[in-house]
Amino acid sequence: MKNSKADSKSNGHNQNSRRNFVKNTALFTGAAMVLPNLQINAMVNVFNDKKLKVAVIGCGGRGTGAVIQALKADENIELVAMADAFEDRLATSLINIKKEMGESKKVNVNPKNKFVGFDAAQKAMDLADVVIIATPPGFRPQHFEYAANNGKHVFMEKPLAVDVPGIRRVLAAAEKAKANKLNVVVGLQRHYQDSYLAAKEQLNQDKIGKIVSGQVYWNSGGVWVRERKPEQSELEYQMRNWYYFNWLCGDHILEQHIHNIDVANWFVGEYPISAQGMGGRQVRNGKDHGEIFDHHFVEYTYPSGAVIASQCRHQPDTMNKVSEFFQGTKGTVSTFGDNAILRGWEGNLIFEHRGKDDPNPYQVEHIKLFESIRKGGVISDAENGAKSTMSAIIGRMATYSGKVIKWEEAMQSELSLAPDNLNWDSPAPVQPNADGTYEIPTPGKTVVM
Ligand SMILES: NC(=O)c1ccc[n+]([C@@H]2O[C@H](COP(=O)([O-])OP(=O)(O)OC[C@H]3O[C@@H](n4cnc5c(N)ncnc54)[C@H](O)[C@@H]3O)[C@@H](O)[C@H]2O)c1
C-alpha cells in the first residue's frame, strides 16, 4: 500500500539482522503482557524447540513484508502455506519473499499449500502454528475467530473489523485466545516503537500531569486506486480496489487514522465515550473512489473529560501531517516520526527522544511475538486493537450521520457491512448506481447503526 511517508518508511523489509535487533531491544519494555517467570517455568511450553510453521493470509504488500519480518525474527521457523483471494497476488508475494530471503530453507511452500479464493484462509491456517493475517480488514473477524478457535498464534494487521458485529466477534475471539494462552500481536506498531514507549513511560511518571486535550492527525495525499478492468465482475473489482468500499476497508479513518486514535487512547488511558464530527469528499470523488470520504474531523470525549480532536485527510497538495500532540495539566507531549518531546507549560524541555537509529517497530513486533511463543508467554493485543478500531468506527458513524455517537449505544449495533461465506458468484455487497458511482453517506440522512 502506498501510504504517506510516515507509514511507508518502515513497513517494508527489515534491513537489520536479528542479532542487532535483539541487542538494540534488550532493554525494550514492549506493550506486550508476558506472564511472570514463575508461571512460565510452571508451564509446559510445547513451542520451546519446535520448528514453527507459519502461514500467511492475504499476500499483498503488508502480508509479504510481515512474512519476511517473521522469518527474520526466529531461527527455527518456516513459511509453509500461503492464502490469497487471487492467484496473481500470491505468486508475486512468493517471488518477493524469495528475493528477500535468498536461498533460505525457511521458505518452504509446497505448491499444494498455495490456496486461492474465499476459503483459502482456513486451509492455510490448518497447516500452521502461527498465522499472519493481512487481508483487507472486512475479513479480519472471521479469520481471527478461526485462528483463535483452532489454537493458532497470530500476528494480524489493524484495523480488526469494519463494523460493530465484527468488533464483538473479535472481542470474543480475543478472550478465547487469551484463555488458551495464544499470543496475539496486532499491527498497531507504535506500541512496539521506542519513541512512543519512552513517551508513555514519562506519562506514567506523571511528567505532564493529567491529559485534558489533544490533537491527532493523519493528513496525507491518499493511497492507490486499482482501476476497473472490463473482464472483472463487480465483486472482483471491489475486492481489488478494496480501499474504497466500506465492507472491506471501513473508510480511511479506520484504515490509517486508527494508528493516531489508538495513541490517543493509550496515552489518555481510556477509550472514548462519545464522538461527534464532520466530513465529506471534495477531491477524491470519482467512480473509482467507491463510497468513502476524503476527510473526517472528529471530537472524541473520554470518561475523564479529556477531549481529543482527530483529523484525517486524503487530499493531494494539502498539508501533510501524521502525528499526535497532547496537553496535560503540567505540560505537553508531542510524538512524530521516531521522536517524542515533552515540555512544561513554560516551554521548558522535560524529555526528548530522537530515535532515528531506533529498531524498526514492524520488525520488533515479530521478535516479541516469537520470543513470547518460545518462552510460553502470552501477548494479548487483540482487545485493545478491537477497542481502538471501535473508536475509529464511532468516528466514522459520527461523520457519516452528523450525530453524536455514544460508545455504549453504538456497541449494540447490528448493522453488518462484511458478509461471511462469499463466493465468486455472490453479488457484491454494495452495488453501483446507473452512472457507475456509489451511494455516498449524507450527514443528517445516513443511518449508521
Ligand atoms: N501497520 C501498518 O502500518 C500497515 C501498513 C500497511 C498495511 N497495513 C494493513 O494490512 C492490511 C493489508 O494491506 P495491504 O497494504 O497489504 O493491502 P494489499 O491490497 O496489498 O493486500 C491485501 C491482500 O489480501 C488479499 N485478500 C483479500 N481478501 C482475501 C481473503 N478473503 N482471503 C485471503 N486473501 C485475501 C488481496 O487479494 C491482497 O493480495 C490492511 O488491513 C492494512 O491496514 C498495515
Coordinates of C-alpha atoms and ligand atoms in Angstrom, one line a residue:
M1 CA 0.0 0.0 0.0
K2 CA 1.4 3.4 -0.9
N3 CA 0.8 5.2 2.4
S4 CA 2.2 8.6 3.4
K5 CA 5.9 8.9 4.1
A6 CA 5.4 8.2 7.8
D7 CA 3.7 4.8 7.2
S8 CA 5.7 3.6 4.2
K9 CA 9.1 4.4 5.8
S10 CA 9.3 1.3 7.9
N11 CA 6.7 -1.3 7.0
G12 CA 8.9 -2.9 4.3
H13 CA 11.6 -5.4 4.7
N14 CA 13.9 -5.3 7.6
Q15 CA 17.5 -4.4 6.8
N16 CA 19.0 -5.2 10.2
S17 CA 19.9 -8.6 11.5
R18 CA 18.0 -10.3 14.3
R19 CA 21.1 -10.1 16.5
N20 CA 21.2 -6.3 16.1
F21 CA 17.5 -6.1 17.0
V22 CA 17.9 -8.3 20.0
K23 CA 20.8 -6.1 21.1
N24 CA 19.0 -2.9 20.4
T25 CA 15.9 -4.0 22.1
A26 CA 17.4 -5.7 25.1
L27 CA 16.0 -3.1 27.4
F28 CA 12.9 -2.7 25.4
T29 CA 9.8 -2.9 27.5
G30 CA 7.0 -3.7 25.0
A31 CA 3.3 -3.2 25.4
A32 CA 3.2 -6.9 25.4
M33 CA 1.9 -8.7 28.5
V34 CA 4.2 -11.5 29.4
L35 CA 3.5 -13.9 32.2
P36 CA 5.8 -13.7 35.2
N37 CA 8.8 -16.1 35.3
L38 CA 7.2 -18.3 37.9
Q39 CA 4.3 -19.1 35.7
I40 CA 6.4 -19.5 32.6
N41 CA 8.5 -22.1 34.4
A42 CA 5.5 -23.9 35.6
M43 CA 4.0 -24.2 32.1
V44 CA 4.9 -26.9 29.7
N45 CA 5.7 -25.0 26.6
V46 CA 5.4 -27.2 23.5
F47 CA 6.8 -24.5 21.3
N48 CA 10.1 -24.1 23.0
D49 CA 12.3 -26.1 20.5
K50 CA 9.7 -26.8 17.9
K51 CA 10.1 -25.8 14.2
L52 CA 7.3 -23.2 13.9
K53 CA 5.2 -23.4 10.8
V54 CA 3.9 -20.1 9.5
A55 CA 1.0 -19.4 7.1
V56 CA 0.2 -16.0 5.6
I57 CA -3.4 -15.0 4.8
G58 CA -3.5 -12.0 2.4
C59 CA -0.3 -11.8 0.3
G60 CA -0.3 -8.1 -0.5
G61 CA 2.2 -5.5 0.4
R62 CA 1.9 -5.9 4.2
G63 CA 1.5 -9.7 4.2
T64 CA 4.7 -10.0 2.2
G65 CA 6.6 -7.6 4.5
A66 CA 5.3 -9.3 7.6
V67 CA 6.3 -12.8 6.4
I68 CA 9.9 -11.6 5.8
Q69 CA 9.9 -9.9 9.3
A70 CA 8.6 -13.1 10.9
L71 CA 11.2 -15.3 9.1
K72 CA 14.0 -13.0 10.3
A73 CA 12.7 -13.0 13.8
D74 CA 13.3 -16.6 14.6
E75 CA 15.8 -19.3 13.6
N76 CA 13.7 -22.4 13.7
I77 CA 10.8 -21.4 11.5
E78 CA 9.4 -22.0 8.0
L79 CA 6.7 -20.5 5.8
V80 CA 4.6 -23.5 4.8
A81 CA 1.4 -22.1 3.4
M82 CA 0.0 -19.0 1.7
A83 CA -3.6 -17.9 1.0
D84 CA -4.9 -15.1 -1.1
A85 CA -8.2 -14.3 -2.8
F86 CA -6.2 -14.0 -6.1
E87 CA -3.6 -16.3 -7.6
D88 CA -1.5 -13.4 -9.1
R89 CA -1.2 -11.7 -5.7
L90 CA 0.0 -14.9 -4.1
A91 CA 2.6 -15.6 -6.9
T92 CA 4.0 -12.0 -6.7
S93 CA 4.3 -12.3 -3.0
L94 CA 6.2 -15.5 -3.1
I95 CA 8.6 -14.1 -5.7
N96 CA 9.3 -11.1 -3.4
I97 CA 9.7 -13.2 -0.3
K98 CA 12.2 -15.4 -2.1
K99 CA 14.0 -12.4 -3.5
E100 CA 14.5 -11.0 0.1
M101 CA 15.2 -14.4 1.7
G102 CA 17.7 -15.7 -0.9
E103 CA 18.2 -19.4 -0.7
S104 CA 16.8 -19.7 2.8
K105 CA 15.3 -23.0 3.7
K106 CA 12.8 -21.0 5.7
V107 CA 10.7 -20.5 2.6
N108 CA 9.2 -24.0 2.1
V109 CA 5.8 -23.6 0.4
N110 CA 4.8 -26.8 -1.3
P111 CA 2.7 -25.9 -4.5
K112 CA -0.3 -27.8 -3.0
N113 CA -0.1 -25.4 0.0
K114 CA -0.8 -22.3 -2.0
F115 CA -4.5 -21.7 -1.6
V116 CA -6.6 -19.2 -3.6
G117 CA -10.2 -18.0 -3.1
F118 CA -12.5 -17.1 -0.3
D119 CA -11.9 -20.4 1.6
A120 CA -8.2 -20.3 1.2
A121 CA -7.5 -18.8 4.6
Q122 CA -8.9 -21.7 6.6
K123 CA -7.0 -24.2 4.5
A124 CA -3.7 -22.4 5.0
M125 CA -4.2 -21.8 8.7
D126 CA -4.8 -25.5 9.3
L127 CA -1.2 -26.2 8.3
A128 CA 0.4 -23.7 10.6
D129 CA 1.3 -22.9 14.3
V130 CA 1.5 -19.2 13.7
V131 CA -0.7 -17.2 11.2
I132 CA -0.1 -13.8 9.7
I133 CA -3.4 -12.2 8.8
A134 CA -3.0 -9.2 6.4
T135 CA -6.2 -9.2 4.2
P136 CA -8.4 -6.1 4.0
P137 CA -10.0 -5.7 7.4
G138 CA -13.5 -6.7 6.4
F139 CA -12.4 -10.4 6.7
R140 CA -10.4 -9.9 9.9
P141 CA -13.1 -11.1 12.4
Q142 CA -13.8 -14.4 10.6
H143 CA -10.2 -15.1 10.1
F144 CA -9.1 -14.2 13.7
E145 CA -12.0 -16.2 15.1
Y146 CA -10.9 -19.3 13.1
A147 CA -7.3 -18.8 14.3
A148 CA -8.4 -18.5 18.0
N149 CA -10.8 -21.4 17.8
N150 CA -8.0 -23.6 16.3
G151 CA -5.1 -22.8 18.6
K152 CA -3.0 -20.6 16.3
H153 CA -0.7 -17.9 17.5
V154 CA -1.4 -14.7 15.5
F155 CA 0.1 -11.6 14.0
M156 CA -2.7 -9.6 12.5
E157 CA -2.8 -6.2 10.9
K158 CA -5.1 -3.3 12.0
P159 CA -7.9 -2.5 11.9
L160 CA -9.6 -5.5 13.3
A161 CA -13.1 -5.1 11.8
V162 CA -15.2 -2.7 9.8
D163 CA -18.4 -2.8 11.7
V164 CA -19.7 -3.4 15.3
P165 CA -20.8 -7.0 14.9
G166 CA -17.2 -7.6 13.7
I167 CA -15.9 -5.9 16.8
R168 CA -18.0 -8.1 19.1
R169 CA -16.7 -11.1 17.3
V170 CA -13.1 -10.1 17.7
L171 CA -13.5 -9.3 21.4
A172 CA -15.0 -12.8 21.9
A173 CA -12.2 -14.4 20.0
A174 CA -9.6 -12.3 21.9
E175 CA -11.0 -13.8 25.2
K176 CA -10.7 -17.3 23.8
A177 CA -7.2 -16.7 22.6
K178 CA -6.1 -15.4 26.0
A179 CA -7.8 -18.3 27.8
N180 CA -5.9 -20.7 25.5
K181 CA -2.6 -18.9 26.1
L182 CA -2.2 -18.0 22.5
N183 CA 0.0 -15.0 21.5
V184 CA -1.8 -12.3 19.5
V185 CA 0.2 -9.3 18.2
V186 CA -1.7 -6.6 16.4
G187 CA 0.0 -4.3 13.8
L188 CA -0.5 -1.1 15.8
Q189 CA 3.2 -0.9 15.8
R190 CA 3.5 2.3 17.8
H191 CA 3.1 0.0 20.8
Y192 CA 6.4 -1.6 19.7
Q193 CA 8.2 1.7 18.8
D194 CA 10.8 3.1 21.2
S195 CA 9.8 6.8 20.9
Y196 CA 6.1 6.0 21.9
L197 CA 7.1 3.6 24.7
A198 CA 9.5 6.3 26.0
A199 CA 6.8 8.9 26.0
K200 CA 4.3 6.6 27.7
E201 CA 6.9 5.9 30.4
Q202 CA 7.2 9.6 31.0
L203 CA 3.4 10.0 31.2
N204 CA 3.3 7.1 33.7
Q205 CA 5.7 9.1 35.8
D206 CA 3.2 12.0 35.8
K207 CA 5.7 14.3 34.0
I208 CA 2.9 16.4 32.3
G209 CA 0.0 15.7 34.7
K210 CA -3.4 14.5 33.5
I211 CA -4.0 14.8 29.8
V212 CA -7.0 17.1 29.2
S213 CA -6.9 17.6 25.4
G214 CA -5.1 16.6 22.3
Q215 CA -4.9 16.7 18.5
V216 CA -4.1 13.6 16.4
Y217 CA -3.5 13.7 12.6
W218 CA -3.3 11.5 9.6
N219 CA -3.3 14.1 6.8
S220 CA -1.8 12.9 3.5
G221 CA -2.3 12.7 -0.2
G222 CA -4.1 9.4 -0.1
V223 CA -3.4 5.9 -1.3
W224 CA -3.5 3.8 -4.5
V225 CA -6.5 3.3 -6.8
R226 CA -6.9 0.0 -8.7
E227 CA -8.8 0.7 -11.8
R228 CA -11.7 -1.4 -13.1
K229 CA -10.9 -3.8 -15.8
P230 CA -13.6 -4.8 -18.3
E231 CA -13.3 -8.6 -17.6
Q232 CA -13.9 -8.1 -13.8
S233 CA -17.2 -8.9 -12.1
E234 CA -18.4 -6.2 -9.7
L235 CA -17.3 -8.4 -6.8
E236 CA -13.8 -8.9 -8.2
Y237 CA -13.5 -5.1 -8.9
Q238 CA -14.4 -4.2 -5.3
M239 CA -12.0 -6.9 -3.9
R240 CA -9.1 -5.5 -6.0
N241 CA -10.0 -1.8 -5.3
W242 CA -10.9 -2.6 -1.7
Y243 CA -9.8 0.6 -0.1
Y244 CA -12.8 2.5 -1.4
F245 CA -15.5 0.1 -0.1
N246 CA -16.6 0.0 3.5
W247 CA -17.4 -3.7 3.7
L248 CA -13.8 -4.3 3.0
C249 CA -12.0 -1.2 4.3
G250 CA -14.2 0.8 6.7
D251 CA -13.0 4.1 5.3
H252 CA -9.6 5.7 5.9
I253 CA -10.5 6.9 9.4
L254 CA -10.3 3.2 10.3
E255 CA -7.7 2.0 7.8
Q256 CA -4.9 4.5 8.6
H257 CA -6.0 7.1 11.2
I258 CA -6.6 4.2 13.7
H259 CA -2.9 4.5 14.5
N260 CA -3.2 8.0 15.8
I261 CA -6.6 7.4 17.6
D262 CA -5.0 4.4 19.2
V263 CA -2.2 6.5 20.5
A264 CA -4.8 8.9 22.0
N265 CA -6.5 6.0 23.8
W266 CA -3.2 4.7 25.0
F267 CA -1.8 8.0 26.3
V268 CA -5.1 9.2 27.8
G269 CA -5.5 5.6 29.3
E270 CA -9.2 5.3 28.3
Y271 CA -11.5 4.7 25.4
P272 CA -13.8 7.5 24.2
I273 CA -17.4 7.5 25.5
S274 CA -18.7 9.6 22.5
A275 CA -17.8 11.1 19.2
Q276 CA -19.2 13.9 17.0
G277 CA -17.7 15.3 13.9
M278 CA -18.0 16.2 10.2
G279 CA -16.6 15.0 7.0
G280 CA -17.2 14.5 3.3
R281 CA -15.5 14.1 -0.1
Q282 CA -14.4 17.1 -2.2
V283 CA -11.3 16.0 -4.2
R284 CA -11.3 12.2 -4.3
N285 CA -14.8 11.7 -5.7
G286 CA -14.6 9.8 -9.0
K287 CA -16.2 6.4 -9.8
D288 CA -13.0 4.6 -8.8
H289 CA -13.3 6.2 -5.3
G290 CA -16.2 4.0 -4.2
E291 CA -18.1 5.2 -1.2
I292 CA -15.6 6.6 1.3
F293 CA -15.0 10.2 2.4
D294 CA -11.7 12.0 1.7
H295 CA -11.7 13.9 5.1
H296 CA -13.0 13.5 8.6
F297 CA -12.8 15.7 11.7
V298 CA -13.9 14.1 14.9
E299 CA -14.1 15.3 18.5
Y300 CA -13.8 12.4 20.9
T301 CA -14.8 12.8 24.6
Y302 CA -13.3 10.5 27.2
P303 CA -14.7 9.3 30.6
S304 CA -12.1 11.6 32.4
G305 CA -13.4 14.6 30.4
A306 CA -10.4 14.8 28.1
V307 CA -11.4 15.9 24.5
I308 CA -9.3 14.8 21.6
A309 CA -9.6 16.4 18.1
S310 CA -8.9 13.9 15.4
Q311 CA -8.4 14.8 11.7
C312 CA -7.6 12.7 8.7
R313 CA -7.5 13.8 5.1
H314 CA -6.6 12.1 1.8
Q315 CA -6.2 15.1 -0.5
P316 CA -3.0 15.7 -2.6
D317 CA -1.2 19.0 -2.3
T318 CA -2.5 19.9 1.1
M319 CA -0.7 19.9 4.5
N320 CA 0.9 16.6 5.3
K321 CA 0.9 15.7 9.0
V322 CA 1.0 12.3 10.7
S323 CA 1.5 12.9 14.4
E324 CA 0.0 13.4 17.9
F325 CA 0.0 16.3 20.4
F326 CA -1.5 16.2 23.8
Q327 CA -1.9 18.8 26.6
G328 CA -1.7 17.8 30.2
T329 CA -2.2 19.8 33.4
K330 CA 1.6 20.3 33.8
G331 CA 2.8 20.3 30.2
T332 CA 2.6 18.8 26.7
V333 CA 3.7 15.7 24.8
S334 CA 4.3 15.6 21.1
T335 CA 5.0 12.4 19.1
F336 CA 6.0 12.4 15.4
G337 CA 8.1 10.1 13.3
D338 CA 10.7 8.5 15.6
N339 CA 10.5 11.4 18.1
A340 CA 8.8 12.2 21.4
I341 CA 9.1 15.5 23.1
L342 CA 7.7 16.6 26.5
R343 CA 7.6 20.3 27.5
G344 CA 6.4 22.1 30.6
W345 CA 3.9 25.0 30.1
E346 CA 6.8 27.5 30.3
G347 CA 8.2 25.9 27.2
N348 CA 11.0 24.1 29.2
L349 CA 12.1 20.8 27.8
I350 CA 11.2 17.9 30.2
F351 CA 12.1 15.0 28.0
E352 CA 13.3 14.3 24.4
H353 CA 13.7 11.1 22.5
R354 CA 15.1 11.4 19.0
G355 CA 15.1 7.9 17.6
K356 CA 16.4 7.9 14.1
D357 CA 18.5 4.8 14.8
D358 CA 15.8 3.0 16.7
P359 CA 14.8 -0.5 15.8
N360 CA 12.1 -0.9 13.1
P361 CA 8.9 -1.4 15.1
Y362 CA 7.5 -3.7 12.3
Q363 CA 10.4 -6.0 13.0
V364 CA 10.2 -5.7 16.7
E365 CA 6.6 -6.9 16.6
H366 CA 7.7 -10.2 15.2
I367 CA 10.7 -10.5 17.5
K368 CA 8.4 -10.0 20.5
L369 CA 5.8 -12.4 19.1
F370 CA 8.3 -15.3 18.5
E371 CA 10.2 -14.7 21.8
S372 CA 6.9 -14.9 23.7
I373 CA 5.9 -18.1 21.9
R374 CA 9.2 -19.7 22.7
K375 CA 9.1 -18.7 26.3
G376 CA 5.5 -19.7 26.9
G377 CA 4.4 -16.1 27.4
V378 CA 1.1 -14.6 26.3
I379 CA 0.8 -11.3 24.4
S380 CA -2.8 -10.2 24.1
D381 CA -3.1 -7.2 21.8
A382 CA -6.5 -8.0 20.3
E383 CA -8.7 -6.4 22.9
N384 CA -7.0 -3.1 22.6
G385 CA -6.9 -3.5 18.9
A386 CA -10.7 -4.1 18.8
K387 CA -11.4 -1.1 21.1
S388 CA -9.2 1.3 19.1
T389 CA -10.9 0.0 15.9
M390 CA -14.3 0.7 17.6
S391 CA -13.1 4.2 18.5
A392 CA -12.5 4.8 14.8
I393 CA -15.8 3.2 13.9
I394 CA -17.7 5.7 16.2
G395 CA -15.8 8.5 14.5
R396 CA -17.0 7.3 11.1
M397 CA -20.5 6.9 12.4
A398 CA -20.3 10.5 13.6
T399 CA -19.1 12.0 10.3
Y400 CA -21.5 9.9 8.2
S401 CA -24.5 10.7 10.3
G402 CA -23.7 14.2 11.7
K403 CA -25.0 13.0 15.0
V404 CA -23.4 12.5 18.4
I405 CA -22.5 8.8 18.7
K406 CA -22.2 7.2 22.2
W407 CA -19.9 4.3 22.5
E408 CA -22.4 2.2 24.6
E409 CA -25.2 2.7 22.2
A410 CA -23.0 2.0 19.2
M411 CA -21.8 -1.2 20.7
Q412 CA -25.4 -2.6 20.4
S413 CA -25.4 -2.0 16.6
E414 CA -26.4 -5.0 14.5
L415 CA -25.6 -3.2 11.2
S416 CA -23.2 -5.6 9.5
L417 CA -21.2 -4.5 6.4
A418 CA -19.0 -7.5 5.8
P419 CA -20.7 -10.8 4.9
D420 CA -19.4 -14.3 5.7
N421 CA -19.4 -17.1 3.1
L422 CA -18.8 -15.1 -0.1
N423 CA -18.1 -17.0 -3.3
W424 CA -17.2 -15.6 -6.7
D425 CA -20.9 -15.8 -7.8
S426 CA -22.1 -13.8 -4.8
P427 CA -23.4 -10.3 -5.6
A428 CA -21.1 -7.6 -4.4
P429 CA -22.3 -6.3 -1.0
V430 CA -22.7 -2.8 -2.5
Q431 CA -24.0 -2.0 -6.0
P432 CA -23.2 0.9 -8.2
N433 CA -25.8 3.4 -9.3
A434 CA -26.8 3.5 -13.0
D435 CA -24.0 6.0 -13.8
G436 CA -21.3 3.8 -12.1
T437 CA -21.0 5.9 -8.9
Y438 CA -21.8 4.6 -5.5
E439 CA -24.1 5.9 -2.7
I440 CA -22.1 8.4 -0.6
P441 CA -23.1 8.9 3.1
T442 CA -25.1 12.1 3.7
P443 CA -25.0 13.6 7.2
G444 CA -28.5 14.1 8.6
K445 CA -29.8 11.2 6.4
T446 CA -27.5 8.3 6.5
V447 CA -28.3 5.6 9.1
V448 CA -25.2 4.2 10.7
M449 CA -26.5 1.7 13.3
Ligands
LIG1 N1 0.5 -1.4 10.3 C1 0.7 -0.7 9.3 O1 1.4 0.3 9.3 C2 0.2 -1.2 8.0 C3 0.8 -0.8 6.8 C4 0.2 -1.2 5.6 C5 -0.9 -2.1 5.6 N2 -1.5 -2.4 6.8 C6 -2.7 -3.3 6.9 O2 -2.5 -4.5 6.2 C7 -3.7 -4.9 5.6 C8 -3.4 -5.2 4.1 O3 -3.0 -4.1 3.5 P1 -2.0 -4.1 2.2 O4 -1.5 -2.8 2.0 O5 -1.1 -5.3 2.3 O6 -3.1 -4.4 1.1 P2 -3.0 -5.3 -0.3 O7 -4.1 -5.0 -1.2 O8 -1.6 -5.1 -0.8 O9 -3.0 -6.8 0.2 C9 -4.2 -7.4 0.7 C10 -4.2 -8.8 0.1 O10 -5.3 -9.6 0.7 C11 -5.9 -10.4 -0.3 N3 -7.2 -10.8 0.1 C12 -8.4 -10.1 0.1 N4 -9.4 -10.8 0.6 C13 -8.9 -12.0 1.0 C14 -9.4 -13.2 1.6 N5 -10.7 -13.2 1.9 N6 -8.6 -14.2 1.8 C15 -7.3 -14.1 1.5 N7 -6.7 -13.1 0.9 C16 -7.5 -12.0 0.7 C17 -5.8 -9.5 -1.5 O11 -6.1 -10.1 -2.7 C18 -4.5 -8.8 -1.4 O12 -3.5 -9.6 -2.0 C19 -4.7 -3.8 5.8 O13 -5.5 -4.1 6.9 C20 -3.9 -2.6 6.2 O14 -4.4 -1.7 7.0 C21 -0.9 -2.0 8.0

